[in-house]
mmCIF file of N, CA and C and ligand atoms in Angstrom:
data_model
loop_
_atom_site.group_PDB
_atom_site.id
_atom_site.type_symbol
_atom_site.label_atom_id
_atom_site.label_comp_id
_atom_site.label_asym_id
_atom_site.label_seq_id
_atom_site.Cartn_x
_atom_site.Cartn_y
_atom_site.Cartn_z
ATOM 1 N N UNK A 66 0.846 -1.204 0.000
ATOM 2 C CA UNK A 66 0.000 0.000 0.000
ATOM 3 C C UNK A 66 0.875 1.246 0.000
ATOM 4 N N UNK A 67 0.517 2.289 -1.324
ATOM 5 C CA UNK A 67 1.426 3.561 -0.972
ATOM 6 C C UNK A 67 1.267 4.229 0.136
ATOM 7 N N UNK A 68 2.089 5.246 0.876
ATOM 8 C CA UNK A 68 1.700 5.829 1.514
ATOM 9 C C UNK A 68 0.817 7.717 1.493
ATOM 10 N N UNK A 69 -0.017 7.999 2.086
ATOM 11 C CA UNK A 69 -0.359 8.708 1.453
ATOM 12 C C UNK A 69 -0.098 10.451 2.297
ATOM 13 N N UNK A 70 0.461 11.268 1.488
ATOM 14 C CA UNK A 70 0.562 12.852 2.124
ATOM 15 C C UNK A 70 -0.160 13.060 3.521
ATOM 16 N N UNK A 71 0.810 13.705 4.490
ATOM 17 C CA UNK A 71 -0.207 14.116 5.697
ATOM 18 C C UNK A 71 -1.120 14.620 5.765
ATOM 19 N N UNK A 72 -0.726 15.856 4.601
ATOM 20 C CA UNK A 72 -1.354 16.791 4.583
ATOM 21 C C UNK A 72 -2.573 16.923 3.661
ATOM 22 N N UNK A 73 -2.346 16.417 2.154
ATOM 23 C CA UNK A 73 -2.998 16.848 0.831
ATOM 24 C C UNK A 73 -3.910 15.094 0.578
ATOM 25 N N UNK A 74 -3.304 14.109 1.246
ATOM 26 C CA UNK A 74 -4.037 12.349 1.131
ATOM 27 C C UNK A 74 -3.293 12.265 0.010
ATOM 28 N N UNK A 75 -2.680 12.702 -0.940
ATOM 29 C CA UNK A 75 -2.321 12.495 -2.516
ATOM 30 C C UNK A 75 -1.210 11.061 -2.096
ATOM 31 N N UNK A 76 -1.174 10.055 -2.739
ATOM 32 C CA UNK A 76 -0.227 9.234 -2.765
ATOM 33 C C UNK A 76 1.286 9.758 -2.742
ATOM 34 N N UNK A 77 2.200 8.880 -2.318
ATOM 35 C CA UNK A 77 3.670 9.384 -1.947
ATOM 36 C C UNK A 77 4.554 8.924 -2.775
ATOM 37 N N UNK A 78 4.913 9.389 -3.615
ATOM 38 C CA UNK A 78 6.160 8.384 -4.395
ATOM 39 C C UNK A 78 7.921 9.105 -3.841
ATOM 40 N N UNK A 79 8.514 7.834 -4.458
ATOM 41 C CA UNK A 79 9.976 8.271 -3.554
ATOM 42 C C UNK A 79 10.544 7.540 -2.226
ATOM 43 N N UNK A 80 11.184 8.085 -1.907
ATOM 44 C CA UNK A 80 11.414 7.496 -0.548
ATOM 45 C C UNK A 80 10.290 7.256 0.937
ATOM 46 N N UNK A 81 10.883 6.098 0.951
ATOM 47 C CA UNK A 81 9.666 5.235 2.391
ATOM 48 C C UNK A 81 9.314 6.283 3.515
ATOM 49 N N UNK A 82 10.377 6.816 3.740
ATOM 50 C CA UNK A 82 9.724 7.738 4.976
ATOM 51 C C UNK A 82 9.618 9.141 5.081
ATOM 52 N N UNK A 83 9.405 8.970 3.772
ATOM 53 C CA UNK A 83 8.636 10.552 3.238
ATOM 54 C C UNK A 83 7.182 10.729 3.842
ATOM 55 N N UNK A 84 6.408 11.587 4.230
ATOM 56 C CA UNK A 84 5.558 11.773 4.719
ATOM 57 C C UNK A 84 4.637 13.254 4.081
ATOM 58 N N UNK A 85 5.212 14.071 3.496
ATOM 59 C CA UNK A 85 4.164 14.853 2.507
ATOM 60 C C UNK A 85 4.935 14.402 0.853
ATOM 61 N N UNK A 86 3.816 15.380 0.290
ATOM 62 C CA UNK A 86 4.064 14.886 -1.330
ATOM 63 C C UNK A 86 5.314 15.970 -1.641
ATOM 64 N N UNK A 87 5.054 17.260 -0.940
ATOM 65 C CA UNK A 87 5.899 18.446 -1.465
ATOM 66 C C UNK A 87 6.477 18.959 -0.432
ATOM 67 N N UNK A 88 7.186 19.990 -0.520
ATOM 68 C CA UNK A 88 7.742 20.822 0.726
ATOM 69 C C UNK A 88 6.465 22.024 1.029
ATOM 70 N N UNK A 89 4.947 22.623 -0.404
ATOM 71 C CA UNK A 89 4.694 23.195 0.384
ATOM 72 C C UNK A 89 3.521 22.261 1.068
ATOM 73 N N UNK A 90 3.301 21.192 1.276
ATOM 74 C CA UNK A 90 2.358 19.749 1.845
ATOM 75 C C UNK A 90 3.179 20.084 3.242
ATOM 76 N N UNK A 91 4.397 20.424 3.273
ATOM 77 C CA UNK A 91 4.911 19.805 4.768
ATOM 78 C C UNK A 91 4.699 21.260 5.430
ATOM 79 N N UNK A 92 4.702 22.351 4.887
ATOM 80 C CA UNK A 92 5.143 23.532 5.386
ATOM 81 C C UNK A 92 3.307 24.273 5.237
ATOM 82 N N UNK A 93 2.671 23.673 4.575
ATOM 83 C CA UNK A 93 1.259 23.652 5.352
ATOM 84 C C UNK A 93 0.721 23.120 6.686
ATOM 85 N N UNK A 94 1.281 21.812 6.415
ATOM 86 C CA UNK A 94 1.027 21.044 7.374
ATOM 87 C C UNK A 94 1.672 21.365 8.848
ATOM 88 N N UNK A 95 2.530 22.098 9.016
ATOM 89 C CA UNK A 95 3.332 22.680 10.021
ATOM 90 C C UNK A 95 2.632 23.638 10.604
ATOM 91 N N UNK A 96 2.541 24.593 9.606
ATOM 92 C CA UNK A 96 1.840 25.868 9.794
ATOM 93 C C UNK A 96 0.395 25.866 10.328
ATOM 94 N N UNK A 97 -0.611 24.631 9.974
ATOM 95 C CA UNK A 97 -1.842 24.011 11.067
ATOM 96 C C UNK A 97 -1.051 23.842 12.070
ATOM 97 N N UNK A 98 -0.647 22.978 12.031
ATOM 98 C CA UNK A 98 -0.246 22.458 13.626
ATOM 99 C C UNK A 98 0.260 24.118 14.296
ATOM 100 N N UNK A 99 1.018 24.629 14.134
ATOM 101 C CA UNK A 99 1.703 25.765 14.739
ATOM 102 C C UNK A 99 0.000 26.387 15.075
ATOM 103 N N UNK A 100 -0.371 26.456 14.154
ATOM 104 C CA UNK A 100 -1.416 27.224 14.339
ATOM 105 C C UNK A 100 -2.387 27.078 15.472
ATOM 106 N N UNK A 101 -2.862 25.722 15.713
ATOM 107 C CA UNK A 101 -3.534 25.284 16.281
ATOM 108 C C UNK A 101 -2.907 25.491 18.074
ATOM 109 N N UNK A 102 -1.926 25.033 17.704
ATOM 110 C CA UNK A 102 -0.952 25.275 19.128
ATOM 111 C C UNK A 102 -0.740 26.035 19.574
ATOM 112 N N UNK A 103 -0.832 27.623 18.996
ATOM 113 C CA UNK A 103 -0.714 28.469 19.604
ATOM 114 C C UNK A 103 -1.596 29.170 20.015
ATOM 115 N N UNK A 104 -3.137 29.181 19.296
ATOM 116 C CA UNK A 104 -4.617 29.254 19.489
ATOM 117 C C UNK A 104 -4.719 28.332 20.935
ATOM 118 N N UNK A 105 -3.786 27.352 20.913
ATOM 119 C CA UNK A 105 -4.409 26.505 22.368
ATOM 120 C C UNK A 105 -3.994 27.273 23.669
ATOM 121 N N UNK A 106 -2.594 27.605 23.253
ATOM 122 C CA UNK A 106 -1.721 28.025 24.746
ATOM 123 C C UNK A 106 -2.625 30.023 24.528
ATOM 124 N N UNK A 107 -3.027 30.527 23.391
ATOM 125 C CA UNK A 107 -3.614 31.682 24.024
ATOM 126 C C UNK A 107 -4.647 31.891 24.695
ATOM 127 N N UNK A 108 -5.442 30.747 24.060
ATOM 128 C CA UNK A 108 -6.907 30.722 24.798
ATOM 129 C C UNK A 108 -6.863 30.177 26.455
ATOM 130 N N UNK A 109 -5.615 29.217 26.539
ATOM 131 C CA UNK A 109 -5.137 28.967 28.007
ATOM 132 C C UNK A 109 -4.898 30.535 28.590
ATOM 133 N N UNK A 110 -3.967 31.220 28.596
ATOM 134 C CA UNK A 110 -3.590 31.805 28.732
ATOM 135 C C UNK A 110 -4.924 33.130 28.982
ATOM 136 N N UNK A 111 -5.290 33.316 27.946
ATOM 137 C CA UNK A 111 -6.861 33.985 28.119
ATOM 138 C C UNK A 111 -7.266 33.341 29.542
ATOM 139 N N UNK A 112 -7.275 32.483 29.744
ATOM 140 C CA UNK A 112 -8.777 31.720 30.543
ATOM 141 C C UNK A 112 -8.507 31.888 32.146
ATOM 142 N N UNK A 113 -6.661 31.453 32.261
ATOM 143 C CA UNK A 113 -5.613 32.049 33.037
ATOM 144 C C UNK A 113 -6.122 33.438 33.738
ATOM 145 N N UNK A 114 -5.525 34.475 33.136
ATOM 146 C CA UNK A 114 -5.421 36.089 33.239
ATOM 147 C C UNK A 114 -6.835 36.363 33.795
ATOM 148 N N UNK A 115 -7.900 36.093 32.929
ATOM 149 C CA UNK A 115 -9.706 36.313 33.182
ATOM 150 C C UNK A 115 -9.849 35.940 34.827
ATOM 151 N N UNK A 116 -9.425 34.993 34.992
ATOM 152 C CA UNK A 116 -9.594 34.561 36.147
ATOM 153 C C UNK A 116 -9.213 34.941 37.352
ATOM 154 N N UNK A 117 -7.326 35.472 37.341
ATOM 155 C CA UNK A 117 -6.821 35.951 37.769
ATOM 156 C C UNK A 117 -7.489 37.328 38.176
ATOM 157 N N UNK A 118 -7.771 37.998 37.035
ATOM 158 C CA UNK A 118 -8.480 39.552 37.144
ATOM 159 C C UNK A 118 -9.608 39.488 37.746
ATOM 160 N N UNK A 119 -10.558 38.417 37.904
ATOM 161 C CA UNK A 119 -11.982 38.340 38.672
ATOM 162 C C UNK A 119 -11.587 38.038 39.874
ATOM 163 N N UNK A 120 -10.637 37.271 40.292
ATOM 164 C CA UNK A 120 -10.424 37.308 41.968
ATOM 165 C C UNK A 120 -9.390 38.079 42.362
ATOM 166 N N UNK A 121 -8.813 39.031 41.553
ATOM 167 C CA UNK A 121 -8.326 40.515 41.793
ATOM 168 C C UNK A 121 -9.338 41.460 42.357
ATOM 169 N N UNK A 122 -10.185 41.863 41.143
ATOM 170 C CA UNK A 122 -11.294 42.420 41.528
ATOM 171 C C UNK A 122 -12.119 42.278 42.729
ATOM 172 N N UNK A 123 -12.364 40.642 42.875
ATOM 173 C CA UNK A 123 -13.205 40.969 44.487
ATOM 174 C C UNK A 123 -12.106 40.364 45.315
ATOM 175 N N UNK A 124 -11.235 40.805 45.430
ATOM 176 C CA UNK A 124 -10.042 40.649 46.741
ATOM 177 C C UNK A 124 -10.237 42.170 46.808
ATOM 178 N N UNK A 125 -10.631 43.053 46.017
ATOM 179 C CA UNK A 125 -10.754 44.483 46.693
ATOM 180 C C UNK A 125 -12.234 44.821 47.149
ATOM 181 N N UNK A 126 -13.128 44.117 46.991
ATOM 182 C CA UNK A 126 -14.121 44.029 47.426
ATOM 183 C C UNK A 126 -14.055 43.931 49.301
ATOM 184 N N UNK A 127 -14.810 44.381 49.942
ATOM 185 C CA UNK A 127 -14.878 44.692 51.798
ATOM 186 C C UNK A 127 -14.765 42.646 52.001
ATOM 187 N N UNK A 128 -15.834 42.309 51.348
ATOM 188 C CA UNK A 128 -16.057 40.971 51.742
ATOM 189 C C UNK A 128 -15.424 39.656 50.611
ATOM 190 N N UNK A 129 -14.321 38.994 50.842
ATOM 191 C CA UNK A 129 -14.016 38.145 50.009
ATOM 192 C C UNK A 129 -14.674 36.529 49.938
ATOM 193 N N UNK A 130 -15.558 36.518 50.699
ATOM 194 C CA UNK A 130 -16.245 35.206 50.620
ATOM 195 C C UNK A 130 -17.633 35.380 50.160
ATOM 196 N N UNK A 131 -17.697 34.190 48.996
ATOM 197 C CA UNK A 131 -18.470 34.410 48.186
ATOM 198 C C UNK A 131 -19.338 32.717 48.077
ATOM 199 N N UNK A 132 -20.252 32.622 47.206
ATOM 200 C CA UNK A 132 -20.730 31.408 46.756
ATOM 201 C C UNK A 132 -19.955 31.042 45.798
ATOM 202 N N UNK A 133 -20.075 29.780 45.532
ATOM 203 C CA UNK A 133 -19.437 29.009 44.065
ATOM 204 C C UNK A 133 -20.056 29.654 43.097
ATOM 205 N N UNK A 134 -21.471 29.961 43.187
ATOM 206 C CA UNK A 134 -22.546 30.334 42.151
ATOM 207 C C UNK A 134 -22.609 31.933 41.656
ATOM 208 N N UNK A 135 -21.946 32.474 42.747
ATOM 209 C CA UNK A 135 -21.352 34.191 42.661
ATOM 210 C C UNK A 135 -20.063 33.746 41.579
ATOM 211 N N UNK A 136 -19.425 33.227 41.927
ATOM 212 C CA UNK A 136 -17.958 33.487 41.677
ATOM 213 C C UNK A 136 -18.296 32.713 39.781
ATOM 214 N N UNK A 137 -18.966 32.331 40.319
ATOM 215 C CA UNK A 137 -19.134 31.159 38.286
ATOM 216 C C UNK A 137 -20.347 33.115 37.671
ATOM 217 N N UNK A 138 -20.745 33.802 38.656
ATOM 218 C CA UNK A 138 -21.771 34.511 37.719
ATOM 219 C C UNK A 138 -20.772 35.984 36.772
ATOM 220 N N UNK A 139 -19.602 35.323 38.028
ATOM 221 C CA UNK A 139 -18.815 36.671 37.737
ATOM 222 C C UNK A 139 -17.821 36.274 36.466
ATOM 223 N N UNK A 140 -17.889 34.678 35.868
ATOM 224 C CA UNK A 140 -16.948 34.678 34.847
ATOM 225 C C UNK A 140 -16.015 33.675 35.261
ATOM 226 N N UNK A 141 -16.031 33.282 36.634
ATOM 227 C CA UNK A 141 -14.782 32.331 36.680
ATOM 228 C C UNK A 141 -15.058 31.184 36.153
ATOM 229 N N UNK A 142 -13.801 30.730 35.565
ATOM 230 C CA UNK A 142 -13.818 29.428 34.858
ATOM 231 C C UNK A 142 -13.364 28.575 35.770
ATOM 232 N N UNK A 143 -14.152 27.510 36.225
ATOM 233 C CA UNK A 143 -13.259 26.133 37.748
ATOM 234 C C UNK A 143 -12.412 25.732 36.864
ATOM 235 N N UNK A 144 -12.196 25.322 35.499
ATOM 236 C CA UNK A 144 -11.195 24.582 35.042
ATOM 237 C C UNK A 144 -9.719 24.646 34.903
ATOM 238 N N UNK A 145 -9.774 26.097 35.046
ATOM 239 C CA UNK A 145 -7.975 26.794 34.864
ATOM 240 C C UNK A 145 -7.700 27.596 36.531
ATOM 241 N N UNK A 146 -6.614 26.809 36.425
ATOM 242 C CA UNK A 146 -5.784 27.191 37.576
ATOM 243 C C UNK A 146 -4.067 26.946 37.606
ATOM 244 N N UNK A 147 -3.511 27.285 38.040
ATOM 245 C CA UNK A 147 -1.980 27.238 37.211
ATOM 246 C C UNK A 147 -1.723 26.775 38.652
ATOM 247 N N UNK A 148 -2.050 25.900 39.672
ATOM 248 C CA UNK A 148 -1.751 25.695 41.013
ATOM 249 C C UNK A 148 -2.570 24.888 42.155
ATOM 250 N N UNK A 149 -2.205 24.150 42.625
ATOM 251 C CA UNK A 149 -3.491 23.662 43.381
ATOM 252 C C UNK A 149 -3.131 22.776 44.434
ATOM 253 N N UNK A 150 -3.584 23.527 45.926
ATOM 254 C CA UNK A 150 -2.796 23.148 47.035
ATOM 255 C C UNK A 150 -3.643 22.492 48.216
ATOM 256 N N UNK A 151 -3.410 22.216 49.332
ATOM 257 C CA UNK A 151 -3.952 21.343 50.701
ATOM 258 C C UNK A 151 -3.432 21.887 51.204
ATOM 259 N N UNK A 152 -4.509 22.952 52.133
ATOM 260 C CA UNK A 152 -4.556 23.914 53.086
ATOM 261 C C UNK A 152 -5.515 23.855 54.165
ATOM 262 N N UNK A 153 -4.799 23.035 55.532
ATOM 263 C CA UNK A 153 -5.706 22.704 56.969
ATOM 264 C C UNK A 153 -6.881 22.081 55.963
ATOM 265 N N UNK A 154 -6.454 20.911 55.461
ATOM 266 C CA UNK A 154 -7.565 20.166 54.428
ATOM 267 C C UNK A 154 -8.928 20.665 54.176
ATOM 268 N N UNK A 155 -7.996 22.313 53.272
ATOM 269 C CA UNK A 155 -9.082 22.713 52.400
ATOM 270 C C UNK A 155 -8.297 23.196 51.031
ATOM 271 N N UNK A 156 -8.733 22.636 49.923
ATOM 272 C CA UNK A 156 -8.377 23.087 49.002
ATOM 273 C C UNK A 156 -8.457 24.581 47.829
ATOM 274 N N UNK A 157 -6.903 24.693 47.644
ATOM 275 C CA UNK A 157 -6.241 25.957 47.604
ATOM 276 C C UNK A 157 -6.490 26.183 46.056
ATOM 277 N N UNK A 158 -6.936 26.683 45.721
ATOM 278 C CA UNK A 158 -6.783 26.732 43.860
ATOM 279 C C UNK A 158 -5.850 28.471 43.468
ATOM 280 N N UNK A 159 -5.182 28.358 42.836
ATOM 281 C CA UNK A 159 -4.579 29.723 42.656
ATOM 282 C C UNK A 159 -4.328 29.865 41.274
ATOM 283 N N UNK A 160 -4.598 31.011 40.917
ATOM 284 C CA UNK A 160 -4.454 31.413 39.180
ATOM 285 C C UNK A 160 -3.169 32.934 39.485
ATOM 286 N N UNK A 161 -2.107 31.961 39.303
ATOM 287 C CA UNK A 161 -0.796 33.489 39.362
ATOM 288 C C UNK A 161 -1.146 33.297 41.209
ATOM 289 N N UNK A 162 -0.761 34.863 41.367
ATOM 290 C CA UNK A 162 -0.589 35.320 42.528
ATOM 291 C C UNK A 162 -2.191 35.595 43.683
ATOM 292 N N UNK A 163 -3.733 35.009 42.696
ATOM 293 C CA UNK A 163 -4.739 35.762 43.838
ATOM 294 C C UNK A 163 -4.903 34.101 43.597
ATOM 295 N N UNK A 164 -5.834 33.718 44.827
ATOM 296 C CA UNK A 164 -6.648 31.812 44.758
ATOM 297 C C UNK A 164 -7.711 32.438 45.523
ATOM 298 N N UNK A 165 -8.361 31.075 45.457
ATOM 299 C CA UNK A 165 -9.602 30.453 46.236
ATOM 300 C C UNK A 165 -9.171 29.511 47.437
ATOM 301 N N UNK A 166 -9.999 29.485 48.395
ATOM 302 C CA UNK A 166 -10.092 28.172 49.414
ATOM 303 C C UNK A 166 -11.300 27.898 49.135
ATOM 304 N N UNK A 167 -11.730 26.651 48.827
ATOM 305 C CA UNK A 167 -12.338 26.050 48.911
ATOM 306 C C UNK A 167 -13.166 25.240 50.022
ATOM 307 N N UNK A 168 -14.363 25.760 50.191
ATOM 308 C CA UNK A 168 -15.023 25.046 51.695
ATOM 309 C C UNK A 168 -15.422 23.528 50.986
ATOM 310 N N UNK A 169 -16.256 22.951 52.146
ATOM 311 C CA UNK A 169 -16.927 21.990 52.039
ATOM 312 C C UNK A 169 -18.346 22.180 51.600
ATOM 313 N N UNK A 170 -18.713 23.496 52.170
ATOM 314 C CA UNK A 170 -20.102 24.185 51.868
ATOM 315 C C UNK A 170 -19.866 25.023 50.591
ATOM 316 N N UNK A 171 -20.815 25.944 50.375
ATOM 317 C CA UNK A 171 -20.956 26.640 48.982
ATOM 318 C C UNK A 171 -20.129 27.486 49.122
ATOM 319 N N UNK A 172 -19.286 27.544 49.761
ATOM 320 C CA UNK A 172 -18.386 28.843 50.236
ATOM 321 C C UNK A 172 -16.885 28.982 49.916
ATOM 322 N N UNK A 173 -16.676 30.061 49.260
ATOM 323 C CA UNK A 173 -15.647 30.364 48.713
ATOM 324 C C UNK A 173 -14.708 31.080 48.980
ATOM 325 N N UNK A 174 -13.614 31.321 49.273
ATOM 326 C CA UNK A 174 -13.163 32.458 50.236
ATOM 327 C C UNK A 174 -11.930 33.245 48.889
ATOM 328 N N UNK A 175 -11.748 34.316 48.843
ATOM 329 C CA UNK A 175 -10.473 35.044 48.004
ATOM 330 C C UNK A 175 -9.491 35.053 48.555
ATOM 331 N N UNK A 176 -8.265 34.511 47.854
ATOM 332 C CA UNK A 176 -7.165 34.852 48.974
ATOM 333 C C UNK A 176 -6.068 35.207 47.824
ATOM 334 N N UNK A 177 -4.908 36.031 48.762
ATOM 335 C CA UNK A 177 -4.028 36.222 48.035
ATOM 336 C C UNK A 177 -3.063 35.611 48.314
ATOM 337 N N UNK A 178 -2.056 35.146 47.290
ATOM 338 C CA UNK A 178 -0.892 34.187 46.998
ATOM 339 C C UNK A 178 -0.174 34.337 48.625
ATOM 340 N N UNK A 179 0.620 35.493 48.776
ATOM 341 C CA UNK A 179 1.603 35.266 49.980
ATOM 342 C C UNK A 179 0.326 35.871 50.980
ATOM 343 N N UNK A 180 -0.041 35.057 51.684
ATOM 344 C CA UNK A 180 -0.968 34.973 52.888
ATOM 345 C C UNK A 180 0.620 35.597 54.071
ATOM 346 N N UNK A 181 -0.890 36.683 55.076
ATOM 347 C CA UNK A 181 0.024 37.436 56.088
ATOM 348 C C UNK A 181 0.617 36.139 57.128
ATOM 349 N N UNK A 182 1.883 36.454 57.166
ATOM 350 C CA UNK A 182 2.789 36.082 58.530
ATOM 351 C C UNK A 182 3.037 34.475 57.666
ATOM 352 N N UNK A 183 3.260 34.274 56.412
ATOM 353 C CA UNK A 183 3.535 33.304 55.427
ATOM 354 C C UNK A 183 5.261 33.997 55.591
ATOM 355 N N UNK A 184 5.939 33.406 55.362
ATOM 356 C CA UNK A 184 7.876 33.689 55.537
ATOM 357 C C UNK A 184 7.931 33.466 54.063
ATOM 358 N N UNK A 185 9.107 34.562 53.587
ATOM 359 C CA UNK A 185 9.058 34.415 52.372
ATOM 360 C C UNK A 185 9.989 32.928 51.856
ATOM 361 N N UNK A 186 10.560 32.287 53.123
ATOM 362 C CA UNK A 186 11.625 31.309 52.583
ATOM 363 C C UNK A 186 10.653 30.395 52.412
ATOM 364 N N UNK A 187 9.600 30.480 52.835
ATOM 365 C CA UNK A 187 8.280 29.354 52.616
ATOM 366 C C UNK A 187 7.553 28.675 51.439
ATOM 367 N N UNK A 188 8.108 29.938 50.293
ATOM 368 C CA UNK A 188 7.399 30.184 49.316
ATOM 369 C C UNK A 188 8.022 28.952 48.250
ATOM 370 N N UNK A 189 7.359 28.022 47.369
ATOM 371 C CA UNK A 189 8.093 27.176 46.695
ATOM 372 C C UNK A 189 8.833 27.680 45.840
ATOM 373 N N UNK A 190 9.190 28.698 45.236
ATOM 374 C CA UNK A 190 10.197 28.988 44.188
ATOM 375 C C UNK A 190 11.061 29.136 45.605
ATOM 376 N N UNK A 191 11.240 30.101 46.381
ATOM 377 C CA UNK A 191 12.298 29.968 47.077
ATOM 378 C C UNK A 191 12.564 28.789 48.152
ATOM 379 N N UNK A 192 11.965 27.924 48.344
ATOM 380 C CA UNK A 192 12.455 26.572 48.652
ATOM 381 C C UNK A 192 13.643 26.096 47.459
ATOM 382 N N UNK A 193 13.374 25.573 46.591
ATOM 383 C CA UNK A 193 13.629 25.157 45.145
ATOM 384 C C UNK A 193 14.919 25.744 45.517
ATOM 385 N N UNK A 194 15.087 27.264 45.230
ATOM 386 C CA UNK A 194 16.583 27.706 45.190
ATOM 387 C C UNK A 194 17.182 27.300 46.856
ATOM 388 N N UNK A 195 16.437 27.096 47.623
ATOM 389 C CA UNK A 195 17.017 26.779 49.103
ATOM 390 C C UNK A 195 17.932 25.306 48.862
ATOM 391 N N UNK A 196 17.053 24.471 48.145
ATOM 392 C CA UNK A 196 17.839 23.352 47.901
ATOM 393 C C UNK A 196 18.901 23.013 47.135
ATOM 394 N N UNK A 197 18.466 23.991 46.018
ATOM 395 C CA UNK A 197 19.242 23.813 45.187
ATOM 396 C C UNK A 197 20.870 24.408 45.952
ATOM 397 N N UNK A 198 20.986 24.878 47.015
ATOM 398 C CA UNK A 198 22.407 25.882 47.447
ATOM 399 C C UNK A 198 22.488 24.824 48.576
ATOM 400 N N UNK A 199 21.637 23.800 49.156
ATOM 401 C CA UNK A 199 21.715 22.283 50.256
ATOM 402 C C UNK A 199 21.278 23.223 51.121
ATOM 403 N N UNK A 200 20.399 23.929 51.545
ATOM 404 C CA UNK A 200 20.208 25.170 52.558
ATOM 405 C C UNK A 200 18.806 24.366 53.267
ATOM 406 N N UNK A 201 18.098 23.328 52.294
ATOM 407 C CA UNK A 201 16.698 23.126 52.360
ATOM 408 C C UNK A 201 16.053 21.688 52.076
ATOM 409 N N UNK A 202 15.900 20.715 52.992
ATOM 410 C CA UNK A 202 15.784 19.167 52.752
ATOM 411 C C UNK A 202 14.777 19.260 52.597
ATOM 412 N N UNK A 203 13.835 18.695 51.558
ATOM 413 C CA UNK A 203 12.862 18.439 51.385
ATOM 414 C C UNK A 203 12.280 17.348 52.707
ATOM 415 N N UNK A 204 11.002 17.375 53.022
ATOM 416 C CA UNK A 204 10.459 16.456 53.916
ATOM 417 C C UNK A 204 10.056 15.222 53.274
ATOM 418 N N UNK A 205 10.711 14.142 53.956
ATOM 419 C CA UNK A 205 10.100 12.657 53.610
ATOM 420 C C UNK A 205 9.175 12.365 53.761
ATOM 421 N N UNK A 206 8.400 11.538 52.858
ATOM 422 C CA UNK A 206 6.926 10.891 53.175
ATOM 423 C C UNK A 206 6.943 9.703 54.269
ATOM 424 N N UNK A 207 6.152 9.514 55.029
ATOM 425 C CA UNK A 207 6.104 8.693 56.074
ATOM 426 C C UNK A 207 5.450 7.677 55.330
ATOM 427 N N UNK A 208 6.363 6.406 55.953
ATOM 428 C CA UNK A 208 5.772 5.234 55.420
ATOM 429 C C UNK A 208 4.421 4.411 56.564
HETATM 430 ZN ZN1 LIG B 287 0.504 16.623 -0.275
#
């Protein structure tokens, strides 16, 4: 069986592990893919920032606890979060520098990334460089 173009289906003649018919078959075919890939990481990136900016916004709000059903009316997307932590077993969701805690009830709380009387050596990028200089043992899991 010939093989047939990635891009165009046209049959392949020539060498076996040729995979378009032409150079501009391959340099189409690139240019989707590029395309597509970068439409993916902007619309991430979109979905990211949006999110970020809505629990910006009501972190300046008097009251930062909200419903799930507030916080979805205002635009937040639950699916994107660039972070996601276990906090006094409640879960931490953070987009950049503002998050959520997550209750058990409908309740949502705003928080910002470096929480007061948090040490900045606490922070995981500066752990990371703590270790990386032997300054900082990571903790073992208990068996
Ligand atoms: Zn082709």
């Amino acid at each position: 069986m010939r093989k047939k173009c990635l891009d165009c289906g046209d049959p392949i003649s020539g060498r076996t592990d040729k995979k378009f018919c032409t150079d501009m078959c391959r340099n189409a075919y690139h240019n989707k893919y590029n395309g597509y890939r970068n439409a993916m990481i902007r619309y991430v990136n979109h979905k990211l920032r949006k999110n970020r900016h809505i629990l910006a916004e009501l972190s300046k709000a008097k009251t930062t606890e909200l419903t799930r059903e507030e916080l979805s009316f205002n635009g937040y997307d639950w699916q994107y979060f660039t972070e996601e932590r276990l906090q006094n077993s409640l879960v931490n969701r953070f987009c950049y520098d503002y998050g959520i805690e997550i209750g058990d009830d409908e309740l949502v709380r705003v928080i910002p990334r470096a929480l007061k009387g948090t040490r900045k050596s606490h922070d995981p990028v500066n752990l990371v460089a703590a270790e990386a200089m032997g300054k900082y043992e990571p903790a073992k899991a208990a068996d």
